C-alpha atoms as a PDB file:
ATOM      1  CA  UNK A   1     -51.661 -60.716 -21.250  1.00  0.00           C
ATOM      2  CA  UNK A   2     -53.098 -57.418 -19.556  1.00  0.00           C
ATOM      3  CA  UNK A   3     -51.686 -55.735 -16.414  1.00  0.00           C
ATOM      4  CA  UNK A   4     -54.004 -53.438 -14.280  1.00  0.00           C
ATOM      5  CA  UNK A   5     -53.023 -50.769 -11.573  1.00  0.00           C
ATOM      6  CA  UNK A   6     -48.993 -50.578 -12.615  1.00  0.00           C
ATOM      7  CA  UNK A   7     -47.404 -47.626 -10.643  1.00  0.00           C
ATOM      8  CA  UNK A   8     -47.292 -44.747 -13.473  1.00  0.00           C
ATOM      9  CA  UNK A   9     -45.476 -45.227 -16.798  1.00  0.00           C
ATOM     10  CA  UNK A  10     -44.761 -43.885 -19.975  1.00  0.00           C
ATOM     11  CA  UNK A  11     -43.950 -47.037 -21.952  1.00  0.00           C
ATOM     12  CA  UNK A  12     -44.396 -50.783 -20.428  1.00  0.00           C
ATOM     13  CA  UNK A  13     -43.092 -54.292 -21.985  1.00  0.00           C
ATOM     14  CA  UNK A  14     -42.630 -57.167 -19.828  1.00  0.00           C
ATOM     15  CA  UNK A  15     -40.197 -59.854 -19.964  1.00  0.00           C
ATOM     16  CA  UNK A  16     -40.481 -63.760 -19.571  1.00  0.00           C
ATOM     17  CA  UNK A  17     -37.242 -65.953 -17.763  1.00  0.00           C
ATOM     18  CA  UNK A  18     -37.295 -69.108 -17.520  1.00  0.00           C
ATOM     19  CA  UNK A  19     -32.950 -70.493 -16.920  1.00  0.00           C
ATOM     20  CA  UNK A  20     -31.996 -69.584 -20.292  1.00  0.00           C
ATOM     21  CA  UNK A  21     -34.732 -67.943 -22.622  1.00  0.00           C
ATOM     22  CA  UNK A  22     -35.745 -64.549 -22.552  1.00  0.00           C
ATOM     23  CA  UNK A  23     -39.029 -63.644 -24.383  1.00  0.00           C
ATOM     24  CA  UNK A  24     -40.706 -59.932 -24.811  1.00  0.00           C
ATOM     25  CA  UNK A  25     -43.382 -58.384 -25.255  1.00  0.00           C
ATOM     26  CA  UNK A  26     -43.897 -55.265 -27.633  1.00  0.00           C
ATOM     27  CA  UNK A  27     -44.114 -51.766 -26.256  1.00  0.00           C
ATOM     28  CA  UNK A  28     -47.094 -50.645 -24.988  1.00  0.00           C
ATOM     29  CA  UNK A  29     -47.163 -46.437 -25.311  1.00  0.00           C
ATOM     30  CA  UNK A  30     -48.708 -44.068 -21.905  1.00  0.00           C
ATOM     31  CA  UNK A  31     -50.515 -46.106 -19.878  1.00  0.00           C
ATOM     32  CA  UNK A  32     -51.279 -47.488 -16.391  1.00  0.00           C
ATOM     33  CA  UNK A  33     -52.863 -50.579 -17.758  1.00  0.00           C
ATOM     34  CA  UNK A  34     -51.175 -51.866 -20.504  1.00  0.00           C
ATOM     35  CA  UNK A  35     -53.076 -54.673 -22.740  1.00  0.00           C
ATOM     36  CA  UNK A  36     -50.232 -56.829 -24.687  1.00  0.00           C
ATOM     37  CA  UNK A  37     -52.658 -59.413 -25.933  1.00  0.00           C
ATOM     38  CA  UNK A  38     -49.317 -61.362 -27.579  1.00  0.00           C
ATOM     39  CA  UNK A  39     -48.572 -65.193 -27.491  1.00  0.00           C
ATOM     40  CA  UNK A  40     -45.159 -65.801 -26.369  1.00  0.00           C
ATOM     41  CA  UNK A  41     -44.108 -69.551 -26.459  1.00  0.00           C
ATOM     42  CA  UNK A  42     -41.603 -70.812 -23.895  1.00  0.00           C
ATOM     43  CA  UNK A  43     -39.841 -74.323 -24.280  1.00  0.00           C
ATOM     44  CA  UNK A  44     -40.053 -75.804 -20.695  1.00  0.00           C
ATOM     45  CA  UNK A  45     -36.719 -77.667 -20.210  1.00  0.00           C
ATOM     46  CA  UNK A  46     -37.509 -78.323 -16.074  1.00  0.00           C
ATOM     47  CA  UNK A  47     -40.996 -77.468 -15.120  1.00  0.00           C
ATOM     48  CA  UNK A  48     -40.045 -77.551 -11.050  1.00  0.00           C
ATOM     49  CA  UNK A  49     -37.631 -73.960 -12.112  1.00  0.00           C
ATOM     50  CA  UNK A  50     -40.746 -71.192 -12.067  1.00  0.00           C
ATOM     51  CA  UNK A  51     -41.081 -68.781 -14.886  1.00  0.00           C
ATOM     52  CA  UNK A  52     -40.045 -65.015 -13.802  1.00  0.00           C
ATOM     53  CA  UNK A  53     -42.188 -62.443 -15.160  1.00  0.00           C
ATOM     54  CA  UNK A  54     -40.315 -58.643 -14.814  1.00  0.00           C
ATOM     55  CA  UNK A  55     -42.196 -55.851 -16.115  1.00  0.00           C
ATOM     56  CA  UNK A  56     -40.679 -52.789 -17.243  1.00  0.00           C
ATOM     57  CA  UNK A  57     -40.993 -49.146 -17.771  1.00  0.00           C
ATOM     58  CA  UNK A  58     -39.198 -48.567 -21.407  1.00  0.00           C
ATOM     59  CA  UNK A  59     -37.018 -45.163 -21.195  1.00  0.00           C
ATOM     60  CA  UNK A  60     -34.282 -44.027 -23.297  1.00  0.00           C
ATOM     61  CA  UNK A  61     -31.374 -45.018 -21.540  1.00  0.00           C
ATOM     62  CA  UNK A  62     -32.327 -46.871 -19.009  1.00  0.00           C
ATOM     63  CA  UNK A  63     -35.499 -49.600 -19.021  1.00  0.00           C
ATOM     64  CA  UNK A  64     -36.694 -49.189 -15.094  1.00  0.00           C
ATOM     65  CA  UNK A  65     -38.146 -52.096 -13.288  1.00  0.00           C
ATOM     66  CA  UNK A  66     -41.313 -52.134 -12.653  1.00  0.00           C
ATOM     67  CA  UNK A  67     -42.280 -54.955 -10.375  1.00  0.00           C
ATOM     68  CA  UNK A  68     -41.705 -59.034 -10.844  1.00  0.00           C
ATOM     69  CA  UNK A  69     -43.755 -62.227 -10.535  1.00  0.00           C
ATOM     70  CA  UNK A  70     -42.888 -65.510 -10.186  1.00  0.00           C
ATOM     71  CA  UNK A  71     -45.453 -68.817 -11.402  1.00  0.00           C
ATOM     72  CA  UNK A  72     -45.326 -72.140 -10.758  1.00  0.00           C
ATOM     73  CA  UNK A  73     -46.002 -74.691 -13.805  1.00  0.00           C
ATOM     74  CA  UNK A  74     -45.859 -77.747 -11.674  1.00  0.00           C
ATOM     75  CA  UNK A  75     -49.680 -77.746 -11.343  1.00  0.00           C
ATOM     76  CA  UNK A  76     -50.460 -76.993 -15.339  1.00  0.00           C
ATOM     77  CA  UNK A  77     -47.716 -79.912 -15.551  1.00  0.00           C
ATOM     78  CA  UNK A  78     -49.588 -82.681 -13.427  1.00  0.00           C
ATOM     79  CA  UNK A  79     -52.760 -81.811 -15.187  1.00  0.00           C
ATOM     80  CA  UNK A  80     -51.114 -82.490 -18.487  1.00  0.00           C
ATOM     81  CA  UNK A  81     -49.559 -85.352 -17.344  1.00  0.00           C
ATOM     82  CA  UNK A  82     -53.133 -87.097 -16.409  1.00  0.00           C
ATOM     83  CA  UNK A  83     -53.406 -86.834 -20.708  1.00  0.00           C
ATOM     84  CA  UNK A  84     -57.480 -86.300 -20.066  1.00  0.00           C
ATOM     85  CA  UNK A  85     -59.372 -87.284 -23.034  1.00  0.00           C
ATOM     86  CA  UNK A  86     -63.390 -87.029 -23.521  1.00  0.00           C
ATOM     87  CA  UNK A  87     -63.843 -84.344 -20.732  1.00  0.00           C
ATOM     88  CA  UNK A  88     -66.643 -81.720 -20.849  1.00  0.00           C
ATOM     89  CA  UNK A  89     -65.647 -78.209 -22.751  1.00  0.00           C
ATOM     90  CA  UNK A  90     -64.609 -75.889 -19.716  1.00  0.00           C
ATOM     91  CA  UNK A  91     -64.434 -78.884 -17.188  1.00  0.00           C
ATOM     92  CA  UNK A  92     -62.229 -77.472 -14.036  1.00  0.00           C
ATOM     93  CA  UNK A  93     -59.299 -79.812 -12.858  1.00  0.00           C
ATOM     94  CA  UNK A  94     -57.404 -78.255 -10.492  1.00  0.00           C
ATOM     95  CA  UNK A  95     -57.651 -74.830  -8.100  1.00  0.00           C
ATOM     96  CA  UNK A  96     -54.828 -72.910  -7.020  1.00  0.00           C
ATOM     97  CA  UNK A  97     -55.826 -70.536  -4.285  1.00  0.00           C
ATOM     98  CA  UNK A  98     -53.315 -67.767  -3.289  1.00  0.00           C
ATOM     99  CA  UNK A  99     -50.829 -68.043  -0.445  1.00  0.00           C
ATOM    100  CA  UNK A 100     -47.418 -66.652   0.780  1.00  0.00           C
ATOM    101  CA  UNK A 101     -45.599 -69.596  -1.185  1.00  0.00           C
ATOM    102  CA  UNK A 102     -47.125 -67.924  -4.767  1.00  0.00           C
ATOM    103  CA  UNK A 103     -47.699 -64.371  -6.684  1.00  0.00           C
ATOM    104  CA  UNK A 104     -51.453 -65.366  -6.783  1.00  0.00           C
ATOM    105  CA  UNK A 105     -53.920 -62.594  -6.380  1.00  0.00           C
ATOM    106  CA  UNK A 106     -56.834 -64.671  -6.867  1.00  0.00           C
ATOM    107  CA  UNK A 107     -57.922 -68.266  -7.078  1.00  0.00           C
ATOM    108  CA  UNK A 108     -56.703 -69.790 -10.564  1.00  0.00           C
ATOM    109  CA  UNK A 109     -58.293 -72.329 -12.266  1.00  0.00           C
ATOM    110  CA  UNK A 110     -56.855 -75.271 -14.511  1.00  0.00           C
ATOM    111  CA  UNK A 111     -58.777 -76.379 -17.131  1.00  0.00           C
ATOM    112  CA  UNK A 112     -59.500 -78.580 -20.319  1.00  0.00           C
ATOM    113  CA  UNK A 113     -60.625 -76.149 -23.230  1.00  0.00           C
ATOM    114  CA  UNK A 114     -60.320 -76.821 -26.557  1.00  0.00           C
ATOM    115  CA  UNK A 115     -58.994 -80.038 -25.827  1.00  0.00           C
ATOM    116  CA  UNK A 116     -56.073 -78.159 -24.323  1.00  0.00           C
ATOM    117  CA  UNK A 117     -55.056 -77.549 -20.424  1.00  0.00           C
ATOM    118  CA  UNK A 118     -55.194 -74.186 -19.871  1.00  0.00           C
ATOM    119  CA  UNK A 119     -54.721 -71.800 -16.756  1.00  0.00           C
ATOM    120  CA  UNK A 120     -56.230 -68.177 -16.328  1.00  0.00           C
ATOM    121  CA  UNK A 121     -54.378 -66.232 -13.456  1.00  0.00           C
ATOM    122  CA  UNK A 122     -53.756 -62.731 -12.459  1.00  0.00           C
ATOM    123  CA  UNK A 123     -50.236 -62.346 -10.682  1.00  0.00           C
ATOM    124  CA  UNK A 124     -49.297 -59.614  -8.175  1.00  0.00           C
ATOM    125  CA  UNK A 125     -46.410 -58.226  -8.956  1.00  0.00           C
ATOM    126  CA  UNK A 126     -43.443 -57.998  -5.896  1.00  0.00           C
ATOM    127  CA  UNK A 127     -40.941 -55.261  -5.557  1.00  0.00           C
ATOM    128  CA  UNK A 128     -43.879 -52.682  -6.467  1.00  0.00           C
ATOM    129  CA  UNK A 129     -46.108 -50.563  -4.359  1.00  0.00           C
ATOM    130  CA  UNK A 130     -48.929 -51.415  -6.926  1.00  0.00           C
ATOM    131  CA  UNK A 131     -49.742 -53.993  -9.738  1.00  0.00           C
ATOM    132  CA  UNK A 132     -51.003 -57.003 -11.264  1.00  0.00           C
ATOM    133  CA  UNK A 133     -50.409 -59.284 -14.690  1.00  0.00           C
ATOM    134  CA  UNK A 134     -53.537 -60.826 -16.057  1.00  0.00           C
ATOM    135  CA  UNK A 135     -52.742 -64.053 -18.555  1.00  0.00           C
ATOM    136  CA  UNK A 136     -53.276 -67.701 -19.522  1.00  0.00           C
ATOM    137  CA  UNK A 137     -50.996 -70.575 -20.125  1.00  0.00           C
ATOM    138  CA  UNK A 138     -51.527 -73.274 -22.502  1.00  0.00           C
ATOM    139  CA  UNK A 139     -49.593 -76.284 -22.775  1.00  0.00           C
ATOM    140  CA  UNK A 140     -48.516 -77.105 -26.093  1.00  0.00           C
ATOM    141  CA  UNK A 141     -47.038 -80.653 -26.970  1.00  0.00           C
ATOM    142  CA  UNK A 142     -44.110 -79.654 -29.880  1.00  0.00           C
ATOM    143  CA  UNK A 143     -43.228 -82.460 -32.380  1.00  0.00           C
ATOM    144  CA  UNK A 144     -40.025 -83.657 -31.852  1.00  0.00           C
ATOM    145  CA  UNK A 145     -39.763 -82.651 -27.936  1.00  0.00           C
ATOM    146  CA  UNK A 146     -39.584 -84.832 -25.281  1.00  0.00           C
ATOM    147  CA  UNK A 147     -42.791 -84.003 -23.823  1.00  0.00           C
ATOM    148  CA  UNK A 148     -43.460 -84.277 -20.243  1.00  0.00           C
END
């Protein structure tokens, strides 16, 4: 996870919702462009409720908000649900272009890597005069769940 172009901050973390898990990330110190590079694993109890990304400017008293983003999973989802086996390292699924119904700020591509579906995007961030989250989701099948 990287951001790029975040209005000016002294300290930046950025939180993941999703109903009724919270996840963060660790503190990144005096910068515009903070690089988290963390994994953060969310269990995905209904993947039609999108995942809310808030990013925050850490002060003292008072964390100030410094922009959100909302993603859809239902794409990542179908792909998974396909259960592709024997496909080409890198091979492209599915494109996501942006639009008014997404936080898209460019085309996003789905793919099968390391025999894993995995999606790069980079998110504008809403409420903000400036800013954008950089990351990839993987979908990871966890022994025991239900699956999709």
């Amino acid at each position: 996870m990287r951001s790029t172009n975040l209005h000016p901050v002294l300290f930046s973390e950025w939180d993941v919702f999703n109903v009724r898990q919270k996840l963060k990330t660790r503190v990144i110190k005096k910068t515009t462009n903070p690089e988290w590079n963390d994994e953060l694993t969310l269990s995905i109890e209904d993947p039609e409720v999108p995942i809310r990304l808030d990013v925050f400017d850490k002060d003292t008293f008072i964390d100030d908000a410094m922009g959100n983003a909302e993603l859809d999973i239902q794409p990542l989802v179908e792909v998974v649900k396909m259960k592709l086996q024997g496909v080409p390292e890198n091979t492209v699924v599915k494109k996501l272009v942006p639009n008014r119904q997404n936080c898209l700020a460019e085309e996003s591509a789905i793919r099968i890597s390391e025999g894993a579906v995995k999606q790069d995007m980079v998110l504008r961030l809403r409420n903000v005069e400036c800013g954008e989250i950089e990351l990839q989701l993987e979908w990871i099948d966890i022994p025991g769940s239900k699956g999709v």
